Tab-separated table of C-alpha atoms in Angstrom:
chain	number	residue	atom	x	y	z
A	1	MET	CA	176.136	-184.073	-94.378
A	2	SER	CA	177.167	-187.249	-93.055
A	3	ILE	CA	179.983	-187.196	-91.026
A	4	TRP	CA	181.546	-190.739	-90.818
A	5	ARG	CA	181.866	-192.825	-87.447
A	6	CYS	CA	185.398	-193.215	-86.675
A	7	LYS	CA	186.481	-196.214	-85.878
A	8	SER	CA	190.098	-195.477	-85.745
A	9	PHE	CA	191.437	-192.341	-84.606
A	10	SER	CA	194.844	-193.302	-86.453
A	11	VAL	CA	192.835	-192.809	-90.376
A	12	LEU	CA	191.781	-189.460	-89.772
A	13	LEU	CA	194.642	-188.674	-88.254
A	14	GLY	CA	197.228	-189.829	-90.958
A	15	ARG	CA	195.027	-187.790	-93.623
A	16	PHE	CA	195.182	-184.302	-91.976
A	17	LYS	CA	197.951	-182.307	-90.248
A	18	PHE	CA	198.086	-181.358	-86.079
A	19	GLU	CA	200.196	-179.244	-84.639
A	20	MET	CA	200.488	-182.468	-81.624
A	21	ARG	CA	202.764	-180.233	-79.410
A	22	MET	CA	200.485	-180.247	-76.105
A	23	ILE	CA	201.027	-182.753	-73.105
A	24	HIS	CA	197.425	-184.304	-71.821
A	25	LEU	CA	197.084	-183.260	-68.523
A	26	ALA	CA	194.929	-186.464	-67.548
A	27	LEU	CA	192.952	-187.624	-64.645
A	28	PRO	CA	193.412	-191.501	-62.946
A	29	ASP	CA	190.109	-192.286	-63.396
A	30	SER	CA	186.762	-190.780	-65.442
A	31	ASN	CA	184.893	-189.836	-62.498
A	32	THR	CA	182.530	-187.008	-63.140
A	33	ARG	CA	183.341	-184.136	-60.944
A	34	ALA	CA	181.871	-181.114	-60.287
A	35	LEU	CA	182.654	-178.367	-63.242
A	36	ALA	CA	184.474	-175.729	-60.317
A	37	PHE	CA	187.116	-178.834	-59.884
A	38	TYR	CA	188.365	-178.136	-63.117
A	39	LEU	CA	188.801	-174.903	-62.583
A	40	ALA	CA	190.976	-175.086	-59.699
A	41	MET	CA	192.448	-177.947	-62.263
A	42	GLU	CA	193.524	-175.428	-64.168
A	43	GLU	CA	194.785	-172.860	-61.672
A	44	TRP	CA	196.976	-175.788	-59.977
A	45	ALA	CA	198.504	-176.864	-62.805
A	46	VAL	CA	199.945	-173.274	-63.842
A	47	MET	CA	201.268	-173.249	-60.059
A	48	ASN	CA	202.263	-176.370	-59.880
A	49	MET	CA	203.601	-177.675	-63.733
A	50	PRO	CA	206.816	-176.770	-65.292
A	51	PRO	CA	206.752	-174.340	-68.210
A	52	ASP	CA	205.428	-176.469	-70.955
A	53	ASP	CA	201.327	-176.315	-72.958
A	54	TYR	CA	198.964	-178.215	-71.781
A	55	PHE	CA	195.422	-179.980	-73.128
A	56	PHE	CA	192.840	-181.894	-70.960
A	57	ALA	CA	189.120	-182.232	-71.973
A	58	TRP	CA	186.484	-182.908	-69.619
A	59	ARG	CA	182.165	-183.030	-69.119
A	60	VAL	CA	180.533	-181.911	-65.681
A	61	ASN	CA	176.553	-183.030	-65.014
A	62	PRO	CA	174.148	-180.052	-65.443
A	63	THR	CA	176.165	-176.470	-64.949
A	64	VAL	CA	175.955	-172.640	-65.542
A	65	ILE	CA	179.007	-171.202	-65.811
A	66	CYS	CA	179.006	-167.434	-65.699
A	67	GLY	CA	181.479	-165.195	-66.519
A	68	ARG	CA	184.081	-163.623	-64.062
A	69	ASN	CA	182.229	-160.026	-64.530
A	70	GLN	CA	178.989	-161.351	-64.672
A	71	ASP	CA	175.918	-160.130	-62.741
A	72	ILE	CA	174.302	-164.029	-62.414
A	73	ARG	CA	171.573	-162.594	-60.835
A	74	ALA	CA	170.685	-160.869	-63.581
A	75	GLU	CA	171.526	-163.471	-66.423
A	76	VAL	CA	170.604	-166.693	-64.363
A	77	ASN	CA	167.131	-168.263	-63.955
A	78	ILE	CA	168.775	-169.136	-60.223
A	79	GLU	CA	164.907	-170.785	-59.212
A	80	TYR	CA	165.190	-172.673	-62.137
A	81	CYS	CA	168.695	-173.996	-61.603
A	82	ASN	CA	167.936	-175.055	-58.173
A	83	GLN	CA	164.917	-176.357	-58.625
A	84	GLU	CA	166.337	-178.210	-61.317
A	85	GLY	CA	169.907	-179.228	-59.682
A	86	ILE	CA	171.870	-177.626	-61.953
A	87	ASP	CA	174.889	-176.016	-60.566
A	88	ILE	CA	175.936	-172.515	-60.370
A	89	VAL	CA	179.434	-171.732	-61.115
A	90	ARG	CA	181.697	-168.746	-61.347
A	91	ARG	CA	184.835	-169.140	-63.701
A	92	ARG	CA	187.841	-166.506	-63.046
A	93	SER	CA	188.159	-166.069	-67.673
A	94	GLY	CA	185.142	-163.004	-68.543
A	95	GLY	CA	182.901	-164.149	-71.643
A	96	GLY	CA	178.833	-164.445	-70.368
A	97	CYS	CA	177.110	-167.561	-69.525
A	98	VAL	CA	177.460	-171.285	-70.311
A	99	TYR	CA	175.292	-174.540	-69.901
A	100	ALA	CA	177.025	-177.661	-69.307
A	101	ASP	CA	175.938	-180.798	-69.628
A	102	LEU	CA	177.421	-184.791	-70.568
A	103	ASN	CA	176.416	-183.995	-73.980
A	104	ASN	CA	179.585	-180.513	-74.221
A	105	TRP	CA	182.891	-181.527	-74.068
A	106	MET	CA	184.475	-178.511	-72.304
A	107	PHE	CA	188.016	-178.217	-73.158
A	108	SER	CA	191.652	-176.818	-70.987
A	109	TYR	CA	194.497	-175.252	-72.606
A	110	LEU	CA	197.165	-173.982	-70.508
A	111	THR	CA	200.235	-171.964	-71.996
A	112	PRO	CA	203.219	-170.309	-70.860
A	113	SER	CA	202.592	-167.002	-72.108
A	114	SER	CA	201.223	-163.698	-71.217
A	115	GLU	CA	200.548	-162.799	-74.665
A	116	VAL	CA	196.531	-162.718	-75.227
A	117	ALA	CA	195.888	-162.278	-79.268
A	118	SER	CA	198.822	-164.694	-79.980
A	119	THR	CA	197.076	-167.599	-77.361
A	120	PHE	CA	193.854	-166.829	-78.360
A	121	SER	CA	194.024	-167.069	-81.940
A	122	ARG	CA	196.498	-170.060	-82.100
A	123	TYR	CA	193.936	-172.214	-79.447
A	124	THR	CA	190.617	-171.333	-81.910
A	125	LEU	CA	192.385	-171.893	-84.181
A	126	MET	CA	193.481	-175.990	-83.442
A	127	ILE	CA	189.519	-176.240	-82.011
A	128	ALA	CA	188.635	-175.644	-85.599
A	129	GLY	CA	191.169	-176.901	-87.737
A	130	MET	CA	190.379	-180.223	-85.526
A	131	LEU	CA	186.673	-179.778	-86.513
A	132	GLN	CA	187.438	-179.518	-90.144
A	133	SER	CA	189.468	-182.871	-89.907
A	134	LEU	CA	186.354	-184.167	-89.149
A	135	GLY	CA	184.585	-182.489	-92.596
A	136	PHE	CA	183.028	-179.692	-91.017
A	137	ASP	CA	182.957	-176.349	-92.267
A	138	ALA	CA	184.409	-174.260	-88.864
A	139	LYS	CA	186.190	-171.584	-88.342
A	140	ALA	CA	187.089	-168.801	-85.384
A	141	ASN	CA	185.370	-165.614	-85.381
A	142	GLY	CA	184.506	-163.143	-83.260
A	143	ARG	CA	185.624	-162.207	-79.988
A	144	ASN	CA	185.230	-165.829	-78.770
A	145	ASP	CA	183.838	-168.516	-81.075
A	146	ILE	CA	183.947	-171.312	-83.447
A	147	LEU	CA	181.019	-171.242	-85.975
A	148	ILE	CA	180.033	-174.229	-88.200
A	149	GLY	CA	178.520	-172.785	-91.110
A	150	GLU	CA	177.231	-169.028	-89.254
A	151	ARG	CA	176.357	-170.613	-85.838
A	152	LYS	CA	178.347	-170.810	-82.898
A	153	VAL	CA	179.063	-174.482	-81.369
A	154	ALA	CA	181.801	-173.406	-79.089
A	155	GLY	CA	182.603	-170.118	-76.796
A	156	ASN	CA	186.004	-169.802	-75.110
A	157	ALA	CA	186.972	-167.640	-72.565
A	158	PHE	CA	190.739	-166.642	-71.172
A	159	TYR	CA	192.425	-165.282	-68.344
A	160	HIS	CA	195.428	-164.425	-67.063
A	161	LYS	CA	197.359	-165.939	-63.603
A	162	PRO	CA	201.204	-165.039	-63.446
A	163	ALA	CA	203.334	-166.051	-66.479
A	164	TRP	CA	200.394	-168.493	-68.040
A	165	SER	CA	197.528	-167.916	-69.958
A	166	ILE	CA	194.405	-170.661	-69.692
A	167	VAL	CA	191.728	-171.005	-72.393
A	168	HIS	CA	188.931	-173.231	-71.946
A	169	GLY	CA	185.630	-173.683	-73.967
A	170	THR	CA	182.632	-175.290	-74.174
A	171	MET	CA	182.164	-177.190	-77.222
A	172	LEU	CA	177.950	-178.310	-78.198
A	173	CYS	CA	178.172	-181.940	-79.024
A	174	GLU	CA	174.215	-182.373	-78.598
A	175	ILE	CA	171.958	-179.734	-77.126
A	176	ASP	CA	169.421	-179.753	-73.870
A	177	ALA	CA	167.536	-176.633	-75.638
A	178	GLU	CA	164.613	-176.740	-72.875
A	179	ARG	CA	167.395	-176.361	-69.767
A	180	MET	CA	169.667	-173.671	-71.476
A	181	ARG	CA	166.593	-171.541	-72.660
A	182	ASN	CA	165.201	-172.024	-69.235
A	183	ALA	CA	168.369	-171.472	-67.177
A	184	ILE	CA	170.422	-168.937	-68.671
A	185	THR	CA	168.062	-165.357	-69.368
A	186	PRO	CA	170.532	-163.423	-71.711
A	187	SER	CA	170.235	-159.532	-71.855
A	188	ARG	CA	167.847	-157.549	-74.286
A	189	ALA	CA	170.857	-155.705	-75.254
A	190	LYS	CA	173.133	-159.336	-76.280
A	191	LEU	CA	170.090	-160.251	-78.470
A	192	GLU	CA	169.642	-157.442	-79.928
A	193	SER	CA	172.454	-157.216	-81.408
A	194	LYS	CA	172.559	-160.679	-82.227
A	195	ALA	CA	169.523	-160.058	-84.309
A	196	VAL	CA	167.928	-162.613	-82.812
A	197	LYS	CA	164.609	-163.699	-80.743
A	198	SER	CA	166.908	-166.480	-78.614
A	199	VAL	CA	169.616	-168.726	-77.725
A	200	GLU	CA	169.228	-171.288	-79.450
A	201	ALA	CA	168.356	-169.190	-82.841
A	202	ARG	CA	172.368	-168.508	-83.024
A	203	ILE	CA	173.169	-171.418	-81.598
A	204	THR	CA	173.853	-175.824	-83.960
A	205	CYS	CA	175.565	-178.724	-82.108
A	206	LEU	CA	177.731	-181.195	-83.718
A	207	ARG	CA	175.263	-184.202	-83.719
A	208	ALA	CA	173.005	-181.747	-85.386
A	209	GLU	CA	175.474	-180.779	-87.991
A	210	GLY	CA	176.214	-184.699	-89.035
A	211	LEU	CA	178.213	-186.135	-86.565
A	212	ALA	CA	178.244	-189.581	-86.017
A	213	MET	CA	180.535	-190.475	-83.208
A	214	SER	CA	179.440	-191.125	-79.662
A	215	VAL	CA	179.784	-188.162	-77.391
A	216	GLU	CA	182.374	-190.238	-75.778
A	217	GLU	CA	184.397	-190.636	-78.918
A	218	PHE	CA	184.666	-187.415	-79.562
A	219	GLY	CA	186.344	-186.816	-77.207
A	220	GLN	CA	188.898	-189.505	-76.904
A	221	TYR	CA	188.978	-188.474	-80.824
A	222	ALA	CA	189.834	-184.418	-79.913
A	223	VAL	CA	192.643	-185.359	-77.132
A	224	ALA	CA	193.847	-187.099	-79.528
A	225	SER	CA	193.958	-184.778	-81.999
A	226	LEU	CA	195.411	-181.979	-80.241
A	227	THR	CA	198.156	-183.625	-78.023
A	228	SER	CA	201.338	-185.240	-79.001
A	229	GLY	CA	200.406	-188.865	-76.825
A	230	ASN	CA	202.481	-187.889	-73.897
A	231	ALA	CA	199.818	-187.884	-70.665
A	232	ARG	CA	200.797	-187.124	-67.031
A	233	TYR	CA	198.715	-188.378	-64.916
A	234	ILE	CA	197.521	-186.712	-61.754
A	235	THR	CA	197.972	-188.410	-58.750
A	236	GLN	CA	196.005	-188.883	-55.757
A	237	GLU	CA	197.446	-186.270	-53.055
A	238	GLU	CA	197.735	-183.817	-56.170
A	239	ILE	CA	193.444	-184.566	-56.502
A	240	ARG	CA	193.371	-183.503	-52.805
A	241	GLU	CA	195.191	-180.372	-53.443
A	242	ILE	CA	193.079	-179.843	-56.305
A	243	GLU	CA	189.376	-180.264	-54.112
A	244	CYS	CA	191.342	-178.163	-51.431
A	245	LEU	CA	191.365	-174.847	-54.372
A	246	GLU	CA	187.745	-176.049	-55.397
A	247	LYS	CA	186.110	-174.924	-53.046
A	248	LYS	CA	187.006	-171.193	-52.940
A	249	TYR	CA	184.698	-171.217	-55.935
A	250	TYR	CA	181.662	-171.573	-54.206
A	251	GLU	CA	182.452	-169.056	-51.479
A	252	PRO	CA	179.394	-166.653	-51.639
A	253	ALA	CA	181.976	-164.027	-51.841
A	254	TYR	CA	183.214	-165.192	-54.595
A	255	LEU	CA	180.236	-166.813	-56.533
A	256	TRP	CA	177.551	-163.645	-56.588
A	257	GLY	CA	179.790	-160.785	-56.329
A	258	GLN	CA	178.589	-157.786	-55.638
A	259	LYS	CA	174.973	-156.990	-54.841
A	260	PRO	CA	173.202	-154.013	-56.952
A	261	ALA	CA	172.319	-151.240	-55.138
A	262	LYS	CA	168.633	-151.336	-56.007
A	263	ASN	CA	167.891	-150.342	-51.716
A	264	LYS	CA	169.471	-146.785	-51.933
A	265	ALA	CA	168.006	-143.522	-53.609
A	266	SER	CA	167.528	-143.750	-57.223
A	267	SER	CA	168.829	-140.339	-57.114
A	268	ASN	CA	171.898	-140.769	-56.841
A	269	ILE	CA	171.929	-144.275	-58.844
A	270	ILE	CA	172.937	-144.108	-62.672
A	271	ARG	CA	172.740	-147.420	-64.004
A	272	LYS	CA	174.177	-147.545	-68.022
A	273	GLU	CA	174.045	-150.392	-69.971
A	274	ALA	CA	175.713	-150.837	-74.166
A	275	ARG	CA	177.099	-153.791	-76.094
A	276	PHE	CA	180.108	-152.520	-77.962
A	277	GLU	CA	180.899	-155.095	-81.062
A	278	ASN	CA	183.924	-155.503	-80.056
A	279	ALA	CA	183.949	-155.456	-76.859
A	280	GLY	CA	180.857	-157.300	-75.766
A	281	GLU	CA	177.959	-156.198	-73.083
A	282	ILE	CA	179.231	-154.144	-70.387
A	283	HIS	CA	176.635	-152.297	-66.730
A	284	ALA	CA	177.628	-149.450	-65.698
A	285	GLU	CA	176.187	-148.328	-61.932
A	286	ILE	CA	177.593	-144.710	-60.778
A	287	GLU	CA	176.819	-143.687	-57.621
A	288	LEU	CA	177.354	-139.734	-57.383
A	289	SER	CA	178.090	-137.870	-54.100
A	290	SER	CA	176.422	-134.859	-53.611
A	291	ASP	CA	178.749	-133.223	-55.269
A	292	SER	CA	178.118	-134.627	-58.526
A	293	THR	CA	181.613	-136.614	-58.250
A	294	ILE	CA	181.490	-140.560	-58.596
A	295	ALA	CA	181.404	-141.912	-55.176
A	296	SER	CA	181.984	-146.367	-56.062
A	297	LEU	CA	181.733	-147.901	-59.360
A	298	ASN	CA	180.756	-151.480	-60.231
A	299	ILE	CA	181.270	-152.817	-63.688
A	300	THR	CA	179.675	-156.057	-64.816
A	301	GLY	CA	179.337	-157.969	-68.475
A	302	ASP	CA	180.818	-160.128	-70.616
A	303	PHE	CA	183.583	-159.003	-70.986
A	304	PHE	CA	187.172	-160.318	-71.146
A	305	LEU	CA	189.393	-158.780	-68.742
A	306	LEU	CA	193.334	-157.798	-69.418
A	307	ASP	CA	194.294	-156.036	-66.138
A	308	ASP	CA	192.654	-155.478	-62.981
A	309	ILE	CA	189.841	-154.149	-63.438
A	310	ASN	CA	189.457	-152.731	-59.587
A	311	ALA	CA	192.940	-150.850	-59.071
A	312	LYS	CA	193.359	-150.027	-62.483
A	313	LEU	CA	190.217	-148.740	-63.363
A	314	ILE	CA	187.120	-148.913	-61.462
A	315	THR	CA	189.161	-146.894	-58.180
A	316	PRO	CA	191.178	-144.088	-60.134
A	317	LEU	CA	187.236	-142.833	-61.140
A	318	GLN	CA	186.182	-142.392	-57.770
A	319	GLY	CA	186.430	-138.785	-57.207
A	320	ILE	CA	186.404	-137.697	-60.703
A	321	LYS	CA	183.620	-135.265	-61.632
A	322	TYR	CA	180.890	-137.007	-63.465
A	323	ASP	CA	181.014	-134.203	-66.103
A	324	ARG	CA	181.907	-135.887	-70.145
A	325	GLU	CA	184.523	-133.046	-69.831
A	326	ALA	CA	186.335	-134.352	-66.745
A	327	LEU	CA	185.507	-138.095	-67.354
A	328	ASP	CA	187.534	-137.829	-70.709
A	329	ALA	CA	190.637	-136.562	-69.149
A	330	LYS	CA	191.180	-139.686	-66.728
A	331	LEU	CA	189.791	-142.341	-69.138
A	332	GLN	CA	193.245	-140.858	-71.734
A	333	THR	CA	195.167	-141.430	-69.107
A	334	LEU	CA	194.051	-145.348	-67.895
A	335	ARG	CA	193.376	-146.564	-71.538
A	336	PRO	CA	190.544	-149.235	-71.109
A	337	GLN	CA	191.611	-150.730	-73.716
A	338	ASP	CA	194.518	-151.840	-71.862
A	339	ILE	CA	192.115	-153.410	-69.605
A	340	ILE	CA	188.616	-154.671	-70.741
A	341	ALA	CA	189.875	-156.308	-74.190
A	342	GLY	CA	188.268	-153.773	-77.082
A	343	LEU	CA	186.988	-150.651	-75.152
A	344	THR	CA	188.019	-147.816	-76.370
A	345	SER	CA	188.662	-144.228	-74.535
A	346	ASN	CA	185.109	-143.061	-76.655
A	347	ALA	CA	183.202	-145.995	-76.040
A	348	LEU	CA	183.417	-146.116	-72.605
A	349	LEU	CA	182.421	-142.591	-72.009
A	350	SER	CA	180.049	-142.926	-74.507
A	351	LEU	CA	178.422	-145.703	-72.211
A	352	LEU	CA	179.121	-143.878	-68.729
A	353	ILE	CA	177.908	-140.820	-69.657
């Protein structure tokens, strides 16, 4: 397939109909900023903008962006990233690690809604529709992916702020396969669940699928397709406010999270991992007290959170007897499916025991 070069966006937009109600949240310049700036821009927007649907597209220098609940040490080749000058950032949404550079576009969608399923579905369908307008056989599939044929071209994630939902994702225009392969080290469980031997085997990019536009032209087309033509420009003063929020993303406690308790007596630590079709990959580290109750619990993975995992799941499980009957009874009252998307009580029990 060969995708035609777009000389006039209006030609394509005239042939394909979009629900173009989003406002383009735009910066006053074309400077390339750190990825953490754009994550902070999302937060700033939902704290300061009036309720409406907003969209913006952005690109970054080489960066690995990890999910909120992942153990970066297990998912990222930190030494390689340091040697290559690849930034490492943790986002506030769930999901897995992504490598991004100037060959990718990142999209952000902000909407005044707290309903996860419909928000996520609307966003992925809009992105898939935009790709279909260019002739791609694109579809939304799985927990968070957009596919062309059977291969992933975009991964997406979401999180909540008070009265708002934020969805963001990566669109692969071109792939630096070597850097991606060296920077990200996905777990064996994740790869085995996909029945593939490498990350590259299950992904594709728009260029490989026939895109004739430049990366820059594609980004312009995406914005024109998905917004109403109404732009709200960020001021220099507002940029300074966003830069203050950006600093939080590099605080060590947030970036690196809780370190696994490898130095504690192995007899007191139980480590479990599994991958669930509807929930994702989950790792549990359980520390037992002398009376066989749960002293501490750490849960990491590429899952999506629907609520506060510490307050609603981890803390209530501390002090519970570590046996199937006691855990089953407690999990039935905690309803893990309301905290981690797609995770049933029985699935979590099978992981912990």
